[in-house]
Short mmCIF file of C-alpha atoms and ligand atoms in Angstrom, two decimals:
data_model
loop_
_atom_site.label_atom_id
_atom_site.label_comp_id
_atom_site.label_asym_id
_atom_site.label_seq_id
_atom_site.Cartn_x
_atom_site.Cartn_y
_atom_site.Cartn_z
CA UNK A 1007 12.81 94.55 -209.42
CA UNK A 1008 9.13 93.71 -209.54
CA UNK A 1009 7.47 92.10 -206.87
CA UNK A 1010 6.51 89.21 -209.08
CA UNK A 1011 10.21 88.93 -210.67
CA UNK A 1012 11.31 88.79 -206.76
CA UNK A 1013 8.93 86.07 -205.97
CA UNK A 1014 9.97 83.96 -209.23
CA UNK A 1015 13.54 84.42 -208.03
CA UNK A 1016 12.71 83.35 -204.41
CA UNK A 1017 11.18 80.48 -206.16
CA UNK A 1018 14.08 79.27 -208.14
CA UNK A 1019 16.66 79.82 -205.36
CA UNK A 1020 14.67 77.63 -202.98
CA UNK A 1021 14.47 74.78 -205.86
CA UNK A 1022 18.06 75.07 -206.45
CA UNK A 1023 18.96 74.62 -202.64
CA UNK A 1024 17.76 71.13 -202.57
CA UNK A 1025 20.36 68.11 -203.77
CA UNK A 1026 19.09 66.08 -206.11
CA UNK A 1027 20.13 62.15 -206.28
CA UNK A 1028 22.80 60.65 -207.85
CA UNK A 1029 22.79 57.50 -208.12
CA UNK A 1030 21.79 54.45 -205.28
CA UNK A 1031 24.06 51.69 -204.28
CA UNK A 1032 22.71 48.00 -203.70
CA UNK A 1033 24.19 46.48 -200.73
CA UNK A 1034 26.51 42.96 -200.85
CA UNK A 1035 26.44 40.37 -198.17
CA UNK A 1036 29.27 39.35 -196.90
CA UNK A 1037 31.18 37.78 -193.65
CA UNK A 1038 32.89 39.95 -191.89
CA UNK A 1039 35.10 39.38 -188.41
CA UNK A 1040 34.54 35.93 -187.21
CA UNK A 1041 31.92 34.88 -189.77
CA UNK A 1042 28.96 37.14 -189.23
CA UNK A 1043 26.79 38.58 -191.93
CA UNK A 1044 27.09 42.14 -192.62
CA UNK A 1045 25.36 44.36 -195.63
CA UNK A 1046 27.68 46.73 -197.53
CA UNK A 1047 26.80 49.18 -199.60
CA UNK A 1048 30.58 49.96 -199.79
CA UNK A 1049 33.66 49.19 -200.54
CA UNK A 1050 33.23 46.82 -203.19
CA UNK A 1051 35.00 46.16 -206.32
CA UNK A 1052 33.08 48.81 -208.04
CA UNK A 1053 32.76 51.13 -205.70
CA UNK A 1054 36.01 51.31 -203.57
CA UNK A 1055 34.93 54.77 -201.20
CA UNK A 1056 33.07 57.63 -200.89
CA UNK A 1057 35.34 60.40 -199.47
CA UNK A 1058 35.71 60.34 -196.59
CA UNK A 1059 34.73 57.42 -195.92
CA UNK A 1060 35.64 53.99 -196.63
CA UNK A 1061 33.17 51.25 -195.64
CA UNK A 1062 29.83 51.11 -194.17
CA UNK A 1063 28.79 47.51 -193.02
CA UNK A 1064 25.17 46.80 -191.42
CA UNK A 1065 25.18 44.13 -189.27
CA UNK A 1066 22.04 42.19 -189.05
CA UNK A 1067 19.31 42.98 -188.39
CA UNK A 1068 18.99 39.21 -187.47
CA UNK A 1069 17.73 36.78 -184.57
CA UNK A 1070 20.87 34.86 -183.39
CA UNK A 1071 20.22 31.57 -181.43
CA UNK A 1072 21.77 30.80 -178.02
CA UNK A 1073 25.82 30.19 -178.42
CA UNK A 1074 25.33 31.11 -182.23
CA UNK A 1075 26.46 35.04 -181.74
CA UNK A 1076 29.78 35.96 -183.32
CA UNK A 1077 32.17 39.27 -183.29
CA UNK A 1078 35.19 40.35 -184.84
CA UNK A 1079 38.53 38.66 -182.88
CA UNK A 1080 41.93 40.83 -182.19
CA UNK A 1081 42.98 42.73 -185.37
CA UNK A 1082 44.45 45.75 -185.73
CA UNK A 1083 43.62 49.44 -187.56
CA UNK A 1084 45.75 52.82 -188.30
CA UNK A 1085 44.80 56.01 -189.98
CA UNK A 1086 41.06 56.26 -189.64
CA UNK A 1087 38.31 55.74 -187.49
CA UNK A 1088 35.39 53.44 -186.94
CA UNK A 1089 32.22 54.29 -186.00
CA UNK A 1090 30.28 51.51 -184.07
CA UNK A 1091 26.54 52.50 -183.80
CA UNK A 1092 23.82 49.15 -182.13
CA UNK A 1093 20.73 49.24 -182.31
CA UNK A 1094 19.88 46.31 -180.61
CA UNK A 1095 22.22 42.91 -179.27
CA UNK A 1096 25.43 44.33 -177.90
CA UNK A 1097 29.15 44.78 -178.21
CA UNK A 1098 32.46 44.52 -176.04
CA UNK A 1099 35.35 45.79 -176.97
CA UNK A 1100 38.87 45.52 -175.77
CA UNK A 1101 42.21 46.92 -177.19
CA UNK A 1102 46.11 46.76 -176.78
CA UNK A 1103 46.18 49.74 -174.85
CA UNK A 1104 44.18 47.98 -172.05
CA UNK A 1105 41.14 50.07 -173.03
CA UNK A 1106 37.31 48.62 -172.47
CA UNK A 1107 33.91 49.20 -172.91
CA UNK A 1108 30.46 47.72 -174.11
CA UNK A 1109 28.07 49.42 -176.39
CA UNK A 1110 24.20 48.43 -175.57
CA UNK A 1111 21.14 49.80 -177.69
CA UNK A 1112 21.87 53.04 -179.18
CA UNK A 1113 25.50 53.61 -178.33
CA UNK A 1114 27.78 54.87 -180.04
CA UNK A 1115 31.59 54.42 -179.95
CA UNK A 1116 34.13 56.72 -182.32
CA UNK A 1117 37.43 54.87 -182.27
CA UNK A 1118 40.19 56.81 -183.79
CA UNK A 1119 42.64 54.55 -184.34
CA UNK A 1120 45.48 57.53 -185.53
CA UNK A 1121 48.98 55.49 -184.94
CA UNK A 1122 47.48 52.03 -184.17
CA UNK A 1123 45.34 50.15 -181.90
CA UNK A 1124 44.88 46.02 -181.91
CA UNK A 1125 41.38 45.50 -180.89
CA UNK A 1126 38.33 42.69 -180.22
CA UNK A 1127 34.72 43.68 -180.96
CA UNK A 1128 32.79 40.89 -179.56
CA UNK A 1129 29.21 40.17 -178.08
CA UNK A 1130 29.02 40.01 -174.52
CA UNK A 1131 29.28 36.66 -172.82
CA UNK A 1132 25.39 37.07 -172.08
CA UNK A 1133 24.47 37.33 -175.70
CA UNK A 1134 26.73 34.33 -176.39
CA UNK A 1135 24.76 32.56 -174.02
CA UNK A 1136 21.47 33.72 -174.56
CA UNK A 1137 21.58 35.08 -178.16
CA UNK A 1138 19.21 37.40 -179.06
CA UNK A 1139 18.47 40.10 -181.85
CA UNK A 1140 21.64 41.64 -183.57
CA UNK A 1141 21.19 45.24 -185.39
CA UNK A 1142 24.40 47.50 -185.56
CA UNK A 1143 26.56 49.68 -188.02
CA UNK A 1144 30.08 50.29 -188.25
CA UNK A 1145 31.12 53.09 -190.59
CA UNK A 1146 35.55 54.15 -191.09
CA UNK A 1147 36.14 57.34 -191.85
CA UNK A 1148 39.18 58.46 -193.45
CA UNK A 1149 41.67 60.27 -191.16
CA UNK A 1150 43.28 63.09 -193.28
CA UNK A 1151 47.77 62.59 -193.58
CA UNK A 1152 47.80 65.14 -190.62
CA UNK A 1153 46.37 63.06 -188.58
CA UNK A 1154 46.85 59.64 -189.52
CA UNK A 1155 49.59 58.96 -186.83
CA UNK A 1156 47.60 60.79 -183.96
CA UNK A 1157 47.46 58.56 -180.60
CA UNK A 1158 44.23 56.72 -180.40
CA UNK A 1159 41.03 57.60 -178.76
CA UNK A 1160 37.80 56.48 -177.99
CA UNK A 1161 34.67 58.78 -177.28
CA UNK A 1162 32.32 56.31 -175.99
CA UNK A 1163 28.75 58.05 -175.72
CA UNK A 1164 25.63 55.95 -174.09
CA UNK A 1165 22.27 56.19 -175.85
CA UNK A 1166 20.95 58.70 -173.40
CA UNK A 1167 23.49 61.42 -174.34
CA UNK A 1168 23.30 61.44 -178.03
CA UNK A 1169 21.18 64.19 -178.78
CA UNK A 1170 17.63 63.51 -180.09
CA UNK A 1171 14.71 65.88 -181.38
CA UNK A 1172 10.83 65.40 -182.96
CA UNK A 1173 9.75 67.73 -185.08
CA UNK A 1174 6.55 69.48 -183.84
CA UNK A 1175 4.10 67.08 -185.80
CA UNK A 1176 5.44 64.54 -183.85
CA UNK A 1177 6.35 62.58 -187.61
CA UNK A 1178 10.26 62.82 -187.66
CA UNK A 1179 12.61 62.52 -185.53
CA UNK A 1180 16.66 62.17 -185.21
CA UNK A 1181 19.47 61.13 -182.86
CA UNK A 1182 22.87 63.51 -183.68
CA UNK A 1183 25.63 61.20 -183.42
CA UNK A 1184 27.65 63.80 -185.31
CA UNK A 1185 26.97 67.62 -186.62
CA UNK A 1186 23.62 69.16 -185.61
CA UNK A 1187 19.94 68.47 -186.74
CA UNK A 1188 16.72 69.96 -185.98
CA UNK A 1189 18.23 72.38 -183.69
CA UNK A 1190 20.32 69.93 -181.65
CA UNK A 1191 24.23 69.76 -181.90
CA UNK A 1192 25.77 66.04 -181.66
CA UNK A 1193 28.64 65.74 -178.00
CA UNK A 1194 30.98 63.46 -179.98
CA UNK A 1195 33.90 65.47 -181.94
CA UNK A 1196 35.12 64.62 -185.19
CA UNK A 1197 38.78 65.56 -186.64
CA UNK A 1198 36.80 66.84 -190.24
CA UNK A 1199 33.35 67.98 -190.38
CA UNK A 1200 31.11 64.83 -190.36
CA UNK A 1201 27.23 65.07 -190.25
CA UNK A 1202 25.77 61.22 -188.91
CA UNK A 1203 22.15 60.92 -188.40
CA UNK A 1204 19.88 58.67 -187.85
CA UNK A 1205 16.19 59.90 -189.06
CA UNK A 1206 12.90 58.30 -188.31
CA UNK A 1207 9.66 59.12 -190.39
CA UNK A 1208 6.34 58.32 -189.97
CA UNK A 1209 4.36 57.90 -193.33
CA UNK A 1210 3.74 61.47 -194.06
CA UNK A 1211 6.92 62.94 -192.03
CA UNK A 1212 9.38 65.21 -194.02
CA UNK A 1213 12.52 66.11 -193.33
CA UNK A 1214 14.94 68.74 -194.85
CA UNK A 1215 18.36 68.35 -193.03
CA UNK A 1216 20.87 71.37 -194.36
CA UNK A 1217 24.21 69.53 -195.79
CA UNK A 1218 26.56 72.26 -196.73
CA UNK A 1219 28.02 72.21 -200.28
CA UNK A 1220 31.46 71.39 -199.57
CA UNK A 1221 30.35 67.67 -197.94
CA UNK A 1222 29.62 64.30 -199.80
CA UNK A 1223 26.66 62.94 -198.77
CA UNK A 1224 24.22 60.06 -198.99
CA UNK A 1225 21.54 58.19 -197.11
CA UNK A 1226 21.34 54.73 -196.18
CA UNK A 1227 17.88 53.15 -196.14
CA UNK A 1228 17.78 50.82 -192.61
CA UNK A 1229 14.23 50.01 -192.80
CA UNK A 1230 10.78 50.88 -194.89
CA UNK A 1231 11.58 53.01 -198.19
CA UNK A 1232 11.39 56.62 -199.11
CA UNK A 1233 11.22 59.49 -201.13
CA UNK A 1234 15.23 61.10 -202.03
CA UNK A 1235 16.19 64.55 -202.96
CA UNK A 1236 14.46 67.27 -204.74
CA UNK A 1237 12.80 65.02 -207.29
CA UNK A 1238 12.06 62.61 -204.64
CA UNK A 1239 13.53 59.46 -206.04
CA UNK A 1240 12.52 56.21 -204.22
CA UNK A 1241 14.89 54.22 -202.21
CA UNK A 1242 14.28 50.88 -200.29
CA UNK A 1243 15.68 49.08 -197.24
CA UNK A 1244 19.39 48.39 -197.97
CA UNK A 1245 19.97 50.70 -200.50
CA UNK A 1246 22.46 53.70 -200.49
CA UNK A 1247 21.24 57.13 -201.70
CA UNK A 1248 24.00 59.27 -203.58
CA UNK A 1249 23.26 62.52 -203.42
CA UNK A 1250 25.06 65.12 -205.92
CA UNK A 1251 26.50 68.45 -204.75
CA UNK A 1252 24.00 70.59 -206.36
CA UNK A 1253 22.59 71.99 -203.23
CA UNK A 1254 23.07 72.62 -199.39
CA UNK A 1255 20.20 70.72 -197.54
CA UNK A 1256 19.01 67.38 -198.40
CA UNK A 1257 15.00 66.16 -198.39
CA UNK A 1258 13.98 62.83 -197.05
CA UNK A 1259 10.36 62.14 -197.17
CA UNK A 1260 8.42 59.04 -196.13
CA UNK A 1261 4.42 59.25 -198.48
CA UNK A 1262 1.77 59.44 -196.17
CA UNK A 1263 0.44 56.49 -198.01
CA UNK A 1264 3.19 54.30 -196.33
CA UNK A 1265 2.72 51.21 -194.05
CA UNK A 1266 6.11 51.52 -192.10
CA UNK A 1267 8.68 53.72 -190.62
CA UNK A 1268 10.79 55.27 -192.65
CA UNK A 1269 14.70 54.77 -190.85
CA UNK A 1270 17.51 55.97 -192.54
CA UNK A 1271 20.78 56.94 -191.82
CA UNK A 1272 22.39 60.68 -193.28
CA UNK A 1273 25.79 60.66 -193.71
CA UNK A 1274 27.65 63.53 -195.00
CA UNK A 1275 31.77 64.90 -194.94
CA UNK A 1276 33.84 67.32 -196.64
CA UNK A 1277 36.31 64.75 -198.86
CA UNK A 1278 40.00 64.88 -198.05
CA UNK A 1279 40.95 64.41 -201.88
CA UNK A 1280 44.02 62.74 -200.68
CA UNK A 1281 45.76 59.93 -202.01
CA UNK A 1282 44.47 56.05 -200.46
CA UNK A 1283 46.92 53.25 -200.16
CA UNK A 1284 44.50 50.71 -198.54
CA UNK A 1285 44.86 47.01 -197.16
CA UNK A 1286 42.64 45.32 -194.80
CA UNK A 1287 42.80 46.88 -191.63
CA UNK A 1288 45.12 49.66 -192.50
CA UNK A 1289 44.38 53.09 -194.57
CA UNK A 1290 47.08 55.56 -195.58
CA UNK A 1291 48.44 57.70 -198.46
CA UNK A 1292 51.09 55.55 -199.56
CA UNK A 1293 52.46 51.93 -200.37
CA UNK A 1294 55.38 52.73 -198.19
CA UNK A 1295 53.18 53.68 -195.31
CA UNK A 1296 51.59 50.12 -195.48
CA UNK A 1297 54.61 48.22 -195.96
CA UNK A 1298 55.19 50.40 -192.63
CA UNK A 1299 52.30 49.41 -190.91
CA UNK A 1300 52.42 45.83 -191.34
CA UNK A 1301 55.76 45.79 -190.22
CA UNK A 1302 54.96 47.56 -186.79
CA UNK A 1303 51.85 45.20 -186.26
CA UNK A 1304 54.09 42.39 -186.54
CA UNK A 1305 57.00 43.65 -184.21
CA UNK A 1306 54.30 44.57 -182.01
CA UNK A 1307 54.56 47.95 -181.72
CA UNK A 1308 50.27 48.52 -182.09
CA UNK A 1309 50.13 46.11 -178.75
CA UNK A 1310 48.71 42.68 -177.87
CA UNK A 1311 45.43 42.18 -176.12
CA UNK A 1312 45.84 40.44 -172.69
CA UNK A 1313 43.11 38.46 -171.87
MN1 MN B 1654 37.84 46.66 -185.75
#
């Protein structure tokens, strides 16, 4: 092969390696818990999951006056896992197993629920009093049938050990809540292989994260807009960023002619492809298995919260 022939193919395989977008998602507002706003990209009647996961809600960001502050009272989960990631405000939570904890700025708490937990997510009694500025996420993802009766656990990580990096201009940078970026690898485990990033770019910062082939994948725009995929489609605060399974890494880029940081969130697993039998706080594989569920919530068997 010619050296020119060699450098056309180079070419070509390098274009072909990036994803290209498939589609964006507006968000919906909607209550959520106790009667606090929340932005969803999904589910929603036309767009019930992207596998696997089920729902990613944005809470705030938003200014919440003194007494004003609300959470999300005991209810209960089985056979997946939520994600709580703040970014400013706070968040107790309690559950029927007697568990606690409280997630400040930049925490992050992976619940597994497996078999069943009855929880509360609530601000702390000093936001209550005080209020203050609310900015969180909460993302469920799917538990494959395997595992969907595991017992629960929490891996509660504080801010300062979630991996971060900058990239050597100084324009990007990322905190590895799960899978690895920019040469860091996140601490929290995952039962499939989840990638869950949260990128910042300066106007002018690129980033190219790898996303093997075998995982779904999008972005979700927190704040600013940006540049998408290969053919660098733009995508605005709120929106959800589809990307198709036509390559292994994924491009993010925020134009140097920008006013803002660029903050987005990468969020990438390998679907299960497994039937969903889904209602409120419960996710299995079959009617049956809900019926189930609901009857051991009400006999009590996921526990009460003694307060
Ligand atoms: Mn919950």
């Amino acid at each position: 092969m010619s050296m020119v022939k060699e450098a056309l193919r180079t070419e070509e395989t390098q274009t072909n390696e990036g994803r290209t977008v498939a589609g964006f998602v507006n968000s919906i507002e909607t209550l959520e818990g106790g009667g606090f706003l929340v932005r969803r990209p999904f589910p929603k009647a036309s767009f019930s999951d992207f596998d696997p996961f089920l729902l990613l809600d944005e809470m705030g960001p938003m200014d919440v006056a003194p007494g004003e502050a609300k959470g999300a009272p005991d209810h209960p989960h089985r056979g997946f896992e939520t994600v709580t990631y703040m970014l400013s405000g706070d968040m107790e939570h309690k559950d029927s197993s007697g568990h606690a904890g409280q997630l400040r700025s930049g925490d992050v708490q992976w619940m597994t629920a497996g078999s069943g937990v009855v929880h509360a997510e609530m601000p702390s009694a000093e936001f209550m009093r005080d209020g203050g500025r609310m900015h969180g996420f909460q993302l469920w993802v799917n538990l494959p049938q395997r595992d969907k009766m595991v017992k629960p656990r929490y891996q509660e990580i504080p801010s300062s050990r979630i991996p971060k990096a900058t990239s050597a201009d100084g324009l990007v940078s990322v905190s590895v809540i799960a899978g690895e970026a920019m040469g860091e690898k996140a601490v929290i485990e995952t039962r499939t292989p989840i990638i869950y990033l949260h990128y910042r770019l300066e106007p002018g910062g690129v980033a190219t994260q790898g996303v093997p082939h075998a995982f779904n994948a999008f972005a979700y725009v927190v704040d600013g807009a940006g540049l998408f995929g290969a053919e660098g489609e733009r995508g605005t605060d709120g929106q959800m960023v589809m990307f198709a399974p036509d390559g292994d890494e994924v491009r993010i880029e925020n134009p140097a002619d920008a006013n803002a940081t660029l903050e987005v969130l990468l969020i990438a697993g390998v679907p299960l492809n497994e039937p969903i039998a889904r209602y409120g706080p419960f996710v299995m594989n079959t009617e049956t298995e809900i019926h189930q569920a609901f009857d051991d919530y009400r006999r009590g068997r996921m526990g009460a919260i003694n307060s």
